[in-house]
Amino acid sequence: MKELPLTVRRSIELIGICLLGALLSIGNDIIMPVLMAFFLSIVLLPLYRFLRAWKFPEFLSILLPILLGAVFIAGVIWFFSAQISILAADFPQIQKNVNYHLNNISDWINNKTDFSTKEQIKFLNDQSNKLLTNAGNIIGGAAGSITSAFIFIGLVPIYIYLFLSYKNLLLRFVFVWFEPDQHKKVKEVMKETEIIIKSYLIGLLIQIAYITVLLGGILLLLDIKHALLIGVIFALLNLIPYVGALIGNLLGVMLTLTSSQELLPIFTVLGVIAIVQFLDNNILMPRIVGSKVKINAFAAILGVFIAGSLAGISGMFLALPLVAVLKIIFDRSNIFKPWGILLGDENPVKSPMRFPKLRMSSKKVDKELKIENDITPLEKRQNNK
């Protein structure tokens, strides 16, 4: 069979990406619970194998890991709800602090501009009326979101059970899809995908725990109100790469502003968050998750925003593992290898415009770039030497 011209192949790839995005956008309510269940079933797979090795019935070997996961999630929700209740109990003081800060802002605006207090009050009243006018739509949308969330939570355990029950059937389907001479690569992709997903998601659970303890504990020692709530919110939002940390900082500042009339606690919160983030990004998380697959920051941020626009919050949470899995597949495919290069972190120090060998896709150049970017493990570097 005659090979298609390069321009035709690239056009088909781009059309395929557009169709995949459209499919995810249209069917995200169906696809996202399935993807979430797929990732979680891989995380629960070691426990399932352990129970099966101890001669547990298959039904119990699947059900027990799901129940343990449900208990863990219920514990997180209970802890978060308890912190929200403490915040609600302080509402009168919060209202007083908010009024204090609003008055200070109003005085500053009066001193710096011609916008009088009367005009400011009129502006706030107009905005409040608009907010009340749209309240019905907001409540309706929130009710719809809550309903979707409950459906999502209800479907995920069912899908996990089915994935673990029919894993051998699904594996056989994947192998039959490819020619026998491709089975070795398919097996490598599946093994590496399992390792990446397990290390990433288990690493995230550990990350939530130590960020909550570190950030919440330090703020608690420094006598910052709602310290544990700030720690939990930041830990959960930090699961959304890059964007979550920024939102977490803003919410931390807002919670501190509502609980204090002084500015020092705000700088304290920002300083502690910066220290915890530094420890997390440079010391703790790299050691926990490891460096199995490196995704460049541009691809990661773009992936988060695209996944968020197509599939909402759940898409943002799953963006990085999805990109990592795609990179594993692309790297082992001759057709899609350029896309693996685009997603990767093997950034050449020299320009491909001046060094022709960097324009080629070769294993030797790939190894050199991995060593150059500190991606290849030390023992492999020594072997290469």
PDB file of C-alpha atoms in Angstrom, residues 75-92 94 225-234 236-237 251 255 258:
ATOM      1  CA  GLY A  75     -13.307  11.533  55.636  1.00  0.00           C
ATOM      2  CA  VAL A  76     -11.963  14.392  53.502  1.00  0.00           C
ATOM      3  CA  ILE A  77     -15.502  15.740  52.930  1.00  0.00           C
ATOM      4  CA  TRP A  78     -16.293  15.502  56.672  1.00  0.00           C
ATOM      5  CA  PHE A  79     -13.087  17.347  57.604  1.00  0.00           C
ATOM      6  CA  PHE A  80     -13.768  20.061  55.025  1.00  0.00           C
ATOM      7  CA  SER A  81     -17.394  20.440  56.213  1.00  0.00           C
ATOM      8  CA  ALA A  82     -16.252  20.740  59.843  1.00  0.00           C
ATOM      9  CA  GLN A  83     -13.901  23.589  58.908  1.00  0.00           C
ATOM     10  CA  ILE A  84     -16.673  25.347  56.958  1.00  0.00           C
ATOM     11  CA  SER A  85     -18.924  25.077  60.052  1.00  0.00           C
ATOM     12  CA  ILE A  86     -16.249  26.789  62.168  1.00  0.00           C
ATOM     13  CA  LEU A  87     -16.044  29.550  59.545  1.00  0.00           C
ATOM     14  CA  ALA A  88     -19.835  29.968  59.551  1.00  0.00           C
ATOM     15  CA  ALA A  89     -19.844  30.281  63.361  1.00  0.00           C
ATOM     16  CA  ASP A  90     -17.552  33.316  63.045  1.00  0.00           C
ATOM     17  CA  PHE A  91     -19.838  35.059  60.540  1.00  0.00           C
ATOM     18  CA  PRO A  92     -20.693  38.123  62.751  1.00  0.00           C
ATOM     19  CA  ILE A  94     -16.299  38.250  59.570  1.00  0.00           C
ATOM     20  CA  LYS A 225      -7.534  31.987  62.206  1.00  0.00           C
ATOM     21  CA  HIS A 226      -8.993  29.235  60.019  1.00  0.00           C
ATOM     22  CA  ALA A 227      -5.472  27.870  59.529  1.00  0.00           C
ATOM     23  CA  LEU A 228      -6.574  24.296  58.816  1.00  0.00           C
ATOM     24  CA  LEU A 229      -9.247  25.458  56.354  1.00  0.00           C
ATOM     25  CA  ILE A 230      -6.628  27.477  54.450  1.00  0.00           C
ATOM     26  CA  GLY A 231      -4.372  24.402  54.444  1.00  0.00           C
ATOM     27  CA  VAL A 232      -7.112  22.080  53.127  1.00  0.00           C
ATOM     28  CA  ILE A 233      -8.320  24.525  50.445  1.00  0.00           C
ATOM     29  CA  PHE A 234      -4.784  25.177  49.201  1.00  0.00           C
ATOM     30  CA  LEU A 236      -7.003  20.571  47.151  1.00  0.00           C
ATOM     31  CA  LEU A 237      -6.624  23.478  44.713  1.00  0.00           C
ATOM     32  CA  LEU A 251      -8.523  32.426  48.778  1.00  0.00           C
ATOM     33  CA  LEU A 255      -9.987  34.185  54.400  1.00  0.00           C
ATOM     34  CA  THR A 258     -12.224  38.350  56.730  1.00  0.00           C
TER      35      THR A 258
END
